[in-house]
């Protein structure tokens, strides 16, 4: 099969699957396999280990670094330094750079205790591991490994420019004028009966009805961990996240988040703010994924995104967290940095079309990955902690969502268990369905799959119409193409989640991440109704160079495709009566500085009204209104009450705290 997006350590794929709708994630009748997973030796990076210091040791290291000129190869703790010296260590540094705005959360999560140790590559890595693990000052030692593709996914089938700029002739149910929307059957499936394996009307994510209520909101940010996104693509650039104040190609970290020049995100492969997408070995995978989530809608060109807006600058924003570049991938600690970067810079959805191979994958074709929660956590503790950080710290108690959603592809190995990290119960594992609503022949399935969505199946639906159409780079220019895989299903789910959060913004609703996830699960339609007969398809096995007739039995997938195919219209209906009303947050500001707040975000239909704001003591702070936006300026330290009032009579109280400027130890 040519669908999977695998890597030796991580296997990438985006798929969605459907189930009966009952909670099967706690089904104890099926147990995960007993395995003894080890990181493949060929991926382990010589001369590099990651360690997590004990809290008291961390304090000693930080004191040492503050009290003297920092020596890159030493910790300042004698026992550890003796080992570092014997290993010819040349760098000892924190995994996660200091970001003053988020340092308090970093320390609360214990992320500041992770350090990377780089030493002589000729040293025996296992011996070095054992020496460091023997230190009582060190809590955890972890091998670092290269996140490499096990095989390269097939590049997109390119659609000609002339075809992308002309209407297909089919009327769409949506109002958008993007010429190829009618080919995006994952959004609106009309049912094509003219082919041998017909598609089925309604086997989609329900955009036709959902878009009548909402098409996106530019306050919602989705972080795409993948190949670099073509940030200047004609159908994406308007919806790219932009880190204001940073400068392209700059080596200066203007916003102090620890990353220089991160305008559209960050290239964690090459440790630069410059996102790349035009290497001859790039596949366009990241750009394709991004287009499904947020290609600009109603701009008269190309394709649509599930949450791409209505053509009024209201699409959700895409942040590029690049973990693949050409033939190269990130190291494990840079993958963890990418996850934390997303949370710290405003993303509330983590879009991950990658993962380790399923433990039940055919070992003749794949390197099986972890088979249980314990195996995964024990082998990759830093990865787990980074994802925990995102789940807990993305979003805001004062925003539309408190916590983050980590959405992973389940995998493309046609295995009876999802890959990790997708399989972990706190994340959303996405299975893939084809244009007739049945499971794609390549999708992983099992009781640890959460949700399904359209990912294509060209072995069954012959030709490009069986794949997913989206944005891709084409020889350095804006292009469009077809791909398939759970990698394509995953962004359908991320897009629906982003669309739901966009609607929540408009409805002035606030959710905890766990509540929102439950609503997503309850917004799925089971796939069993589509799978009435054995599904036959011709499949080309490139490994053997053979073509053979295959079959898929419905009983194999029953209750193993998650809660079903997600439906955006159903989710939006649930949002209207879910969660709680958003409240104006308490504000913090520095002396002789200012902060802005858009009050329209905290009242239903807030943009339609005029606002006034009163403050008890203007000696502490002042407020200046410009439309719905208030600029709060700090005058002297203190706490003061404020009141915001709409011209329809609604009002909310909030508190302003003015503090001195941040010192060297953290924000404010």
Tab-separated table of C-alpha atoms in Angstrom, residues 239-620:
chain	number	residue	atom	x	y	z
A	239	UNK	CA	-5.045	31.887	7.124
A	240	UNK	CA	-1.454	31.402	8.275
A	241	UNK	CA	-0.729	32.252	11.894
A	242	UNK	CA	1.655	35.212	12.085
A	243	UNK	CA	3.779	35.950	15.147
A	244	UNK	CA	3.619	39.735	15.098
A	245	UNK	CA	6.899	41.466	15.858
A	246	UNK	CA	9.122	38.651	14.584
A	247	UNK	CA	11.117	39.187	11.399
A	248	UNK	CA	11.614	36.609	8.649
A	249	UNK	CA	15.196	35.249	8.608
A	250	UNK	CA	16.008	37.241	11.742
A	251	UNK	CA	18.360	35.761	14.332
A	252	UNK	CA	16.827	37.953	17.028
A	253	UNK	CA	14.139	36.620	19.357
A	254	UNK	CA	11.973	39.727	19.430
A	255	UNK	CA	9.141	38.329	21.549
A	256	UNK	CA	11.357	36.468	24.022
A	257	UNK	CA	9.759	33.062	23.544
A	258	UNK	CA	13.124	31.363	23.016
A	259	UNK	CA	12.830	31.071	19.223
A	260	UNK	CA	14.248	33.633	16.794
A	261	UNK	CA	12.432	34.677	13.629
A	262	UNK	CA	9.425	32.413	14.187
A	263	UNK	CA	7.005	34.302	11.962
A	264	UNK	CA	4.761	31.410	10.811
A	265	UNK	CA	5.933	28.866	13.340
A	266	UNK	CA	9.294	27.155	13.692
A	267	UNK	CA	11.456	24.673	11.794
A	268	UNK	CA	12.428	22.236	14.553
A	269	UNK	CA	14.430	20.090	12.121
A	270	UNK	CA	16.945	22.822	11.335
A	271	UNK	CA	16.411	24.975	14.454
A	272	UNK	CA	15.428	28.077	12.546
A	273	UNK	CA	12.384	30.268	12.123
A	274	UNK	CA	12.510	29.680	8.377
A	275	UNK	CA	9.857	27.142	7.359
A	276	UNK	CA	10.855	25.064	4.317
A	277	UNK	CA	8.661	23.125	1.895
A	278	UNK	CA	10.553	22.955	-1.418
A	279	UNK	CA	13.187	20.267	-0.856
A	280	UNK	CA	13.187	17.753	-3.712
A	281	UNK	CA	12.420	15.035	-1.135
A	282	UNK	CA	9.467	16.870	0.427
A	283	UNK	CA	6.066	15.436	-0.451
A	284	UNK	CA	3.762	18.376	0.222
A	285	UNK	CA	2.205	16.413	3.088
A	286	UNK	CA	2.133	19.304	5.581
A	287	UNK	CA	0.654	21.731	3.063
A	288	UNK	CA	-1.992	19.178	2.068
A	289	UNK	CA	-2.981	18.652	5.707
A	290	UNK	CA	-3.129	22.414	6.321
A	291	UNK	CA	-5.410	22.946	3.323
A	292	UNK	CA	-7.971	20.474	4.598
A	293	UNK	CA	-8.163	22.398	7.860
A	294	UNK	CA	-8.039	25.969	6.613
A	295	UNK	CA	-7.672	26.587	2.885
A	296	UNK	CA	-9.258	30.008	2.350
A	297	UNK	CA	-12.951	29.705	1.467
A	298	UNK	CA	-14.925	31.851	-0.956
A	299	UNK	CA	-11.904	33.389	-2.679
A	300	UNK	CA	-12.789	32.102	-6.145
A	301	UNK	CA	-9.759	29.828	-6.462
A	302	UNK	CA	-8.800	26.274	-5.649
A	303	UNK	CA	-10.342	24.420	-2.751
A	304	UNK	CA	-12.016	24.965	0.609
A	305	UNK	CA	-10.914	24.256	4.167
A	306	UNK	CA	-13.263	22.811	6.772
A	307	UNK	CA	-12.694	25.930	8.915
A	308	UNK	CA	-11.304	28.225	6.214
A	309	UNK	CA	-13.750	31.079	6.838
A	310	UNK	CA	-16.275	32.769	4.573
A	311	UNK	CA	-13.909	34.999	2.619
A	312	UNK	CA	-13.984	37.811	5.176
A	313	UNK	CA	-10.668	37.112	6.914
A	314	UNK	CA	-12.431	34.835	9.393
A	315	UNK	CA	-10.687	31.525	8.787
A	316	UNK	CA	-8.896	29.702	11.603
A	317	UNK	CA	-5.131	30.167	11.755
A	318	UNK	CA	-2.533	27.520	10.920
A	319	UNK	CA	0.783	27.387	12.804
A	320	UNK	CA	3.580	25.426	11.108
A	321	UNK	CA	5.566	23.327	13.594
A	322	UNK	CA	7.945	21.627	11.167
A	323	UNK	CA	9.206	18.189	12.199
A	324	UNK	CA	10.175	16.876	8.716
A	325	UNK	CA	12.322	18.517	6.062
A	326	UNK	CA	13.369	16.577	2.978
A	327	UNK	CA	14.938	13.313	4.125
A	328	UNK	CA	15.435	14.611	7.653
A	329	UNK	CA	13.310	14.542	10.772
A	330	UNK	CA	13.598	16.019	14.232
A	331	UNK	CA	15.304	14.469	17.217
A	332	UNK	CA	12.979	13.350	19.988
A	333	UNK	CA	13.669	16.388	22.162
A	334	UNK	CA	12.934	18.746	19.264
A	335	UNK	CA	9.635	16.967	18.709
A	336	UNK	CA	8.816	17.634	22.369
A	337	UNK	CA	9.839	21.267	21.942
A	338	UNK	CA	7.469	21.573	18.970
A	339	UNK	CA	4.555	20.312	21.061
A	340	UNK	CA	5.272	22.710	23.912
A	341	UNK	CA	5.876	25.592	21.485
A	342	UNK	CA	2.381	25.080	20.089
A	343	UNK	CA	0.761	25.347	23.520
A	344	UNK	CA	2.853	28.341	24.600
A	345	UNK	CA	2.115	30.308	21.439
A	346	UNK	CA	-1.640	30.042	21.349
A	347	UNK	CA	-2.546	26.808	19.549
A	348	UNK	CA	-5.499	24.895	21.016
A	349	UNK	CA	-5.482	21.982	18.546
A	350	UNK	CA	-2.444	19.800	17.846
A	351	UNK	CA	-2.762	18.245	14.379
A	352	UNK	CA	-0.496	15.174	14.186
A	353	UNK	CA	-0.546	13.033	11.051
A	354	UNK	CA	2.200	10.803	12.427
A	355	UNK	CA	2.768	8.144	15.041
A	356	UNK	CA	4.696	4.953	15.796
A	357	UNK	CA	3.679	1.896	13.803
A	358	UNK	CA	0.956	-0.242	15.320
A	359	UNK	CA	2.208	-3.052	17.544
A	360	UNK	CA	0.071	-5.377	15.413
A	361	UNK	CA	1.566	-4.185	12.115
A	362	UNK	CA	2.902	-6.849	9.769
A	363	UNK	CA	6.582	-7.178	10.799
A	364	UNK	CA	7.475	-8.148	7.223
A	365	UNK	CA	6.574	-4.617	6.119
A	366	UNK	CA	6.779	-2.426	9.246
A	367	UNK	CA	8.766	-2.043	12.438
A	368	UNK	CA	6.082	-2.586	15.108
A	369	UNK	CA	5.768	0.168	17.700
A	370	UNK	CA	4.715	0.230	21.370
A	371	UNK	CA	1.810	-2.065	22.234
A	372	UNK	CA	0.521	-0.604	25.496
A	373	UNK	CA	0.288	2.637	27.453
A	374	UNK	CA	2.996	1.441	29.837
A	375	UNK	CA	5.394	0.556	27.019
A	376	UNK	CA	4.933	3.894	25.320
A	377	UNK	CA	5.243	5.954	28.523
A	378	UNK	CA	8.278	4.002	29.724
A	379	UNK	CA	10.067	4.316	26.379
A	380	UNK	CA	9.155	7.933	25.563
A	381	UNK	CA	8.594	9.795	28.859
A	382	UNK	CA	9.597	13.196	27.461
A	383	UNK	CA	7.120	12.870	24.587
A	384	UNK	CA	4.379	11.961	27.045
A	385	UNK	CA	5.170	14.924	29.315
A	386	UNK	CA	5.154	17.343	26.378
A	387	UNK	CA	1.728	16.078	25.286
A	388	UNK	CA	0.486	16.277	28.895
A	389	UNK	CA	1.631	19.891	28.934
A	390	UNK	CA	-0.342	20.653	25.771
A	391	UNK	CA	-3.488	18.919	27.001
A	392	UNK	CA	-3.379	20.885	30.271
A	393	UNK	CA	-1.919	24.260	29.308
A	394	UNK	CA	-3.183	25.062	25.812
A	395	UNK	CA	-6.119	27.440	25.711
A	396	UNK	CA	-7.161	29.551	28.691
A	397	UNK	CA	-9.635	29.531	31.588
A	398	UNK	CA	-10.828	32.840	30.139
A	399	UNK	CA	-11.022	31.708	26.525
A	400	UNK	CA	-13.209	29.447	24.461
A	401	UNK	CA	-11.424	26.284	25.622
A	402	UNK	CA	-9.395	25.434	28.703
A	403	UNK	CA	-6.822	22.836	27.736
A	404	UNK	CA	-5.880	21.487	24.319
A	405	UNK	CA	-6.972	18.774	21.875
A	406	UNK	CA	-4.250	16.411	20.598
A	407	UNK	CA	-5.494	14.749	17.402
A	408	UNK	CA	-3.459	11.901	15.864
A	409	UNK	CA	-3.767	9.621	12.855
A	410	UNK	CA	-4.378	6.029	13.904
A	411	UNK	CA	-1.994	4.613	11.290
A	412	UNK	CA	-2.001	3.024	7.847
A	413	UNK	CA	-0.811	-0.504	8.541
A	414	UNK	CA	-4.278	-2.144	8.274
A	415	UNK	CA	-3.636	-3.372	11.813
A	416	UNK	CA	-6.143	-4.181	14.536
A	417	UNK	CA	-4.724	-1.628	16.966
A	418	UNK	CA	-4.111	2.104	16.690
A	419	UNK	CA	-0.564	3.379	16.683
A	420	UNK	CA	0.882	5.385	19.576
A	421	UNK	CA	0.680	8.170	20.675
A	422	UNK	CA	-2.805	8.084	19.073
A	423	UNK	CA	-3.842	5.036	21.088
A	424	UNK	CA	-3.372	6.789	24.434
A	425	UNK	CA	-6.769	7.478	25.977
A	426	UNK	CA	-6.297	11.240	26.433
A	427	UNK	CA	-5.727	11.827	22.713
A	428	UNK	CA	-8.041	11.509	19.736
A	429	UNK	CA	-7.094	8.642	17.406
A	430	UNK	CA	-8.485	9.058	13.900
A	431	UNK	CA	-9.365	6.222	11.547
A	432	UNK	CA	-10.007	6.611	7.823
A	433	UNK	CA	-13.108	6.028	5.736
A	434	UNK	CA	-13.591	5.935	1.980
A	435	UNK	CA	-16.126	7.758	-0.179
A	436	UNK	CA	-18.828	5.151	0.499
A	437	UNK	CA	-18.509	5.464	4.285
A	438	UNK	CA	-16.715	2.152	4.797
A	439	UNK	CA	-13.285	1.819	6.436
A	440	UNK	CA	-10.361	2.497	4.107
A	441	UNK	CA	-8.500	-0.720	3.333
A	442	UNK	CA	-5.285	0.647	4.880
A	443	UNK	CA	-6.664	2.133	8.113
A	444	UNK	CA	-5.731	0.875	11.534
A	445	UNK	CA	-8.754	-0.023	13.607
A	446	UNK	CA	-9.505	-1.263	17.113
A	447	UNK	CA	-11.109	-0.247	20.382
A	448	UNK	CA	-8.482	2.477	20.850
A	449	UNK	CA	-9.598	4.370	17.713
A	450	UNK	CA	-11.709	7.376	18.786
A	451	UNK	CA	-13.248	8.983	15.709
A	452	UNK	CA	-13.330	8.337	11.957
A	453	UNK	CA	-13.270	10.721	9.010
A	454	UNK	CA	-12.756	10.698	5.220
A	455	UNK	CA	-9.212	9.721	4.212
A	456	UNK	CA	-9.791	8.104	0.823
A	457	UNK	CA	-9.281	4.642	-0.672
A	458	UNK	CA	-8.158	4.608	-4.294
A	459	UNK	CA	-7.734	0.823	-4.344
A	460	UNK	CA	-11.512	0.594	-4.009
A	461	UNK	CA	-12.648	3.857	-5.589
A	462	UNK	CA	-10.341	3.763	-8.592
A	463	UNK	CA	-8.754	7.003	-9.700
A	464	UNK	CA	-8.242	10.341	-8.037
A	465	UNK	CA	-11.912	10.738	-7.101
A	466	UNK	CA	-11.283	8.183	-4.367
A	467	UNK	CA	-8.608	10.364	-2.753
A	468	UNK	CA	-8.642	13.688	-0.876
A	469	UNK	CA	-8.044	16.956	-2.736
A	470	UNK	CA	-6.155	19.793	-1.029
A	471	UNK	CA	-3.335	22.322	-1.347
A	472	UNK	CA	0.261	21.310	-2.208
A	473	UNK	CA	3.428	23.045	-3.400
A	474	UNK	CA	4.145	22.417	-7.078
A	475	UNK	CA	7.678	23.263	-8.192
A	476	UNK	CA	7.768	26.179	-5.777
A	477	UNK	CA	4.365	27.482	-6.846
A	478	UNK	CA	0.864	27.148	-5.437
A	479	UNK	CA	-0.602	23.820	-6.450
A	480	UNK	CA	-3.342	21.335	-5.667
A	481	UNK	CA	-3.314	17.576	-5.510
A	482	UNK	CA	-4.849	14.328	-4.308
A	483	UNK	CA	-3.530	12.234	-1.407
A	484	UNK	CA	-4.964	9.468	0.750
A	485	UNK	CA	-4.298	7.968	4.159
A	486	UNK	CA	-5.227	8.390	7.773
A	487	UNK	CA	-3.031	11.462	7.361
A	488	UNK	CA	-5.829	12.922	5.270
A	489	UNK	CA	-8.581	11.838	7.681
A	490	UNK	CA	-6.902	13.436	10.690
A	491	UNK	CA	-7.131	17.052	9.441
A	492	UNK	CA	-10.819	16.534	8.692
A	493	UNK	CA	-11.257	15.943	12.431
A	494	UNK	CA	-8.919	18.816	13.354
A	495	UNK	CA	-10.866	21.051	10.963
A	496	UNK	CA	-14.208	20.074	12.474
A	497	UNK	CA	-12.816	20.688	15.977
A	498	UNK	CA	-11.552	24.113	14.869
A	499	UNK	CA	-14.916	24.899	13.265
A	500	UNK	CA	-16.678	23.914	16.490
A	501	UNK	CA	-14.435	26.146	18.582
A	502	UNK	CA	-14.989	28.973	16.093
A	503	UNK	CA	-18.732	28.640	16.592
A	504	UNK	CA	-18.213	28.541	20.352
A	505	UNK	CA	-16.441	31.907	20.070
A	506	UNK	CA	-19.417	33.343	18.207
A	507	UNK	CA	-21.834	31.868	20.740
A	508	UNK	CA	-19.743	33.140	23.665
A	509	UNK	CA	-19.404	29.603	25.078
A	510	UNK	CA	-16.510	28.247	27.149
A	511	UNK	CA	-15.546	24.572	27.444
A	512	UNK	CA	-13.023	22.434	29.215
A	513	UNK	CA	-11.084	20.365	26.695
A	514	UNK	CA	-12.525	17.125	28.073
A	515	UNK	CA	-16.074	18.465	27.665
A	516	UNK	CA	-15.440	19.526	24.091
A	517	UNK	CA	-13.890	16.171	23.220
A	518	UNK	CA	-16.967	14.396	24.587
A	519	UNK	CA	-19.191	16.547	22.380
A	520	UNK	CA	-17.059	15.607	19.375
A	521	UNK	CA	-17.489	11.922	20.199
A	522	UNK	CA	-21.245	12.381	20.567
A	523	UNK	CA	-21.342	14.096	17.151
A	524	UNK	CA	-20.376	10.971	15.215
A	525	UNK	CA	-22.480	8.709	12.991
A	526	UNK	CA	-21.698	4.965	13.033
A	527	UNK	CA	-20.059	3.416	9.968
A	528	UNK	CA	-21.792	0.064	10.326
A	529	UNK	CA	-24.765	1.291	8.310
A	530	UNK	CA	-22.487	1.795	5.288
A	531	UNK	CA	-20.823	-1.600	5.516
A	532	UNK	CA	-23.549	-4.047	4.466
A	533	UNK	CA	-21.596	-6.392	2.177
A	534	UNK	CA	-18.061	-7.698	1.905
A	535	UNK	CA	-15.929	-5.003	0.275
A	536	UNK	CA	-13.705	-6.239	-2.577
A	537	UNK	CA	-10.909	-4.194	-4.084
A	538	UNK	CA	-7.826	-4.659	-6.220
A	539	UNK	CA	-4.702	-3.749	-4.286
A	540	UNK	CA	-1.166	-3.286	-5.547
A	541	UNK	CA	1.436	-4.380	-3.029
A	542	UNK	CA	4.543	-2.445	-3.949
A	543	UNK	CA	6.675	-4.500	-1.561
A	544	UNK	CA	6.082	-7.556	-3.693
A	545	UNK	CA	5.198	-5.840	-6.956
A	546	UNK	CA	1.945	-7.781	-7.183
A	547	UNK	CA	-1.696	-6.937	-7.789
A	548	UNK	CA	-4.257	-9.044	-5.955
A	549	UNK	CA	-7.960	-9.085	-5.137
A	550	UNK	CA	-8.555	-8.344	-1.472
A	551	UNK	CA	-11.668	-8.359	0.677
A	552	UNK	CA	-12.743	-6.566	3.840
A	553	UNK	CA	-15.261	-8.270	6.116
A	554	UNK	CA	-17.619	-5.993	8.085
A	555	UNK	CA	-17.264	-8.105	11.224
A	556	UNK	CA	-13.550	-7.271	11.382
A	557	UNK	CA	-14.274	-3.568	11.866
A	558	UNK	CA	-17.471	-3.686	13.881
A	559	UNK	CA	-17.179	-1.503	17.016
A	560	UNK	CA	-13.534	-0.813	16.152
A	561	UNK	CA	-13.789	2.428	14.203
A	562	UNK	CA	-14.386	4.674	17.178
A	563	UNK	CA	-17.624	6.551	17.758
A	564	UNK	CA	-18.112	6.955	14.007
A	565	UNK	CA	-17.661	9.552	11.275
A	566	UNK	CA	-17.675	12.994	12.842
A	567	UNK	CA	-20.345	15.457	11.733
A	568	UNK	CA	-19.686	19.196	12.002
A	569	UNK	CA	-23.356	20.203	11.856
A	570	UNK	CA	-24.182	17.947	14.803
A	571	UNK	CA	-21.252	19.350	16.787
A	572	UNK	CA	-22.326	22.948	16.191
A	573	UNK	CA	-25.836	22.160	17.393
A	574	UNK	CA	-24.457	20.712	20.622
A	575	UNK	CA	-22.258	23.770	21.183
A	576	UNK	CA	-25.264	26.093	21.273
A	577	UNK	CA	-26.435	24.623	24.573
A	578	UNK	CA	-23.126	23.350	25.926
A	579	UNK	CA	-20.418	24.719	28.169
A	580	UNK	CA	-20.773	27.966	30.100
A	581	UNK	CA	-20.912	31.607	29.111
A	582	UNK	CA	-17.505	33.242	28.707
A	583	UNK	CA	-16.605	35.944	31.225
A	584	UNK	CA	-14.377	38.997	30.896
A	585	UNK	CA	-11.056	37.912	32.433
A	586	UNK	CA	-9.165	39.726	35.139
A	587	UNK	CA	-6.385	41.741	33.518
A	588	UNK	CA	-2.708	42.098	34.419
A	589	UNK	CA	-0.566	44.981	33.217
A	590	UNK	CA	2.873	46.424	33.958
A	591	UNK	CA	3.546	49.947	35.202
A	592	UNK	CA	4.049	52.313	32.238
A	593	UNK	CA	2.869	49.614	29.860
A	594	UNK	CA	-0.461	48.594	28.372
A	595	UNK	CA	-2.548	45.558	27.508
A	596	UNK	CA	-5.457	45.249	25.098
A	597	UNK	CA	-8.666	43.269	25.370
A	598	UNK	CA	-11.456	42.842	22.819
A	599	UNK	CA	-14.679	42.808	24.840
A	600	UNK	CA	-16.616	41.477	21.846
A	601	UNK	CA	-15.097	38.067	22.597
A	602	UNK	CA	-16.917	37.864	25.917
A	603	UNK	CA	-20.491	38.709	24.928
A	604	UNK	CA	-22.740	36.872	22.504
A	605	UNK	CA	-22.929	38.792	19.216
A	606	UNK	CA	-20.498	41.176	20.884
A	607	UNK	CA	-19.308	42.842	17.673
A	608	UNK	CA	-22.780	44.327	17.122
A	609	UNK	CA	-22.762	46.554	20.204
A	610	UNK	CA	-21.122	49.694	21.591
A	611	UNK	CA	-19.091	49.550	24.819
A	612	UNK	CA	-18.237	51.845	27.694
A	613	UNK	CA	-15.874	51.042	30.535
A	614	UNK	CA	-15.600	52.475	34.026
A	615	UNK	CA	-12.719	52.153	36.485
A	616	UNK	CA	-12.783	52.904	40.211
A	617	UNK	CA	-9.355	54.514	40.574
A	618	UNK	CA	-7.602	55.991	37.547
A	619	UNK	CA	-4.491	56.617	39.625
A	620	UNK	CA	-3.785	52.864	39.334
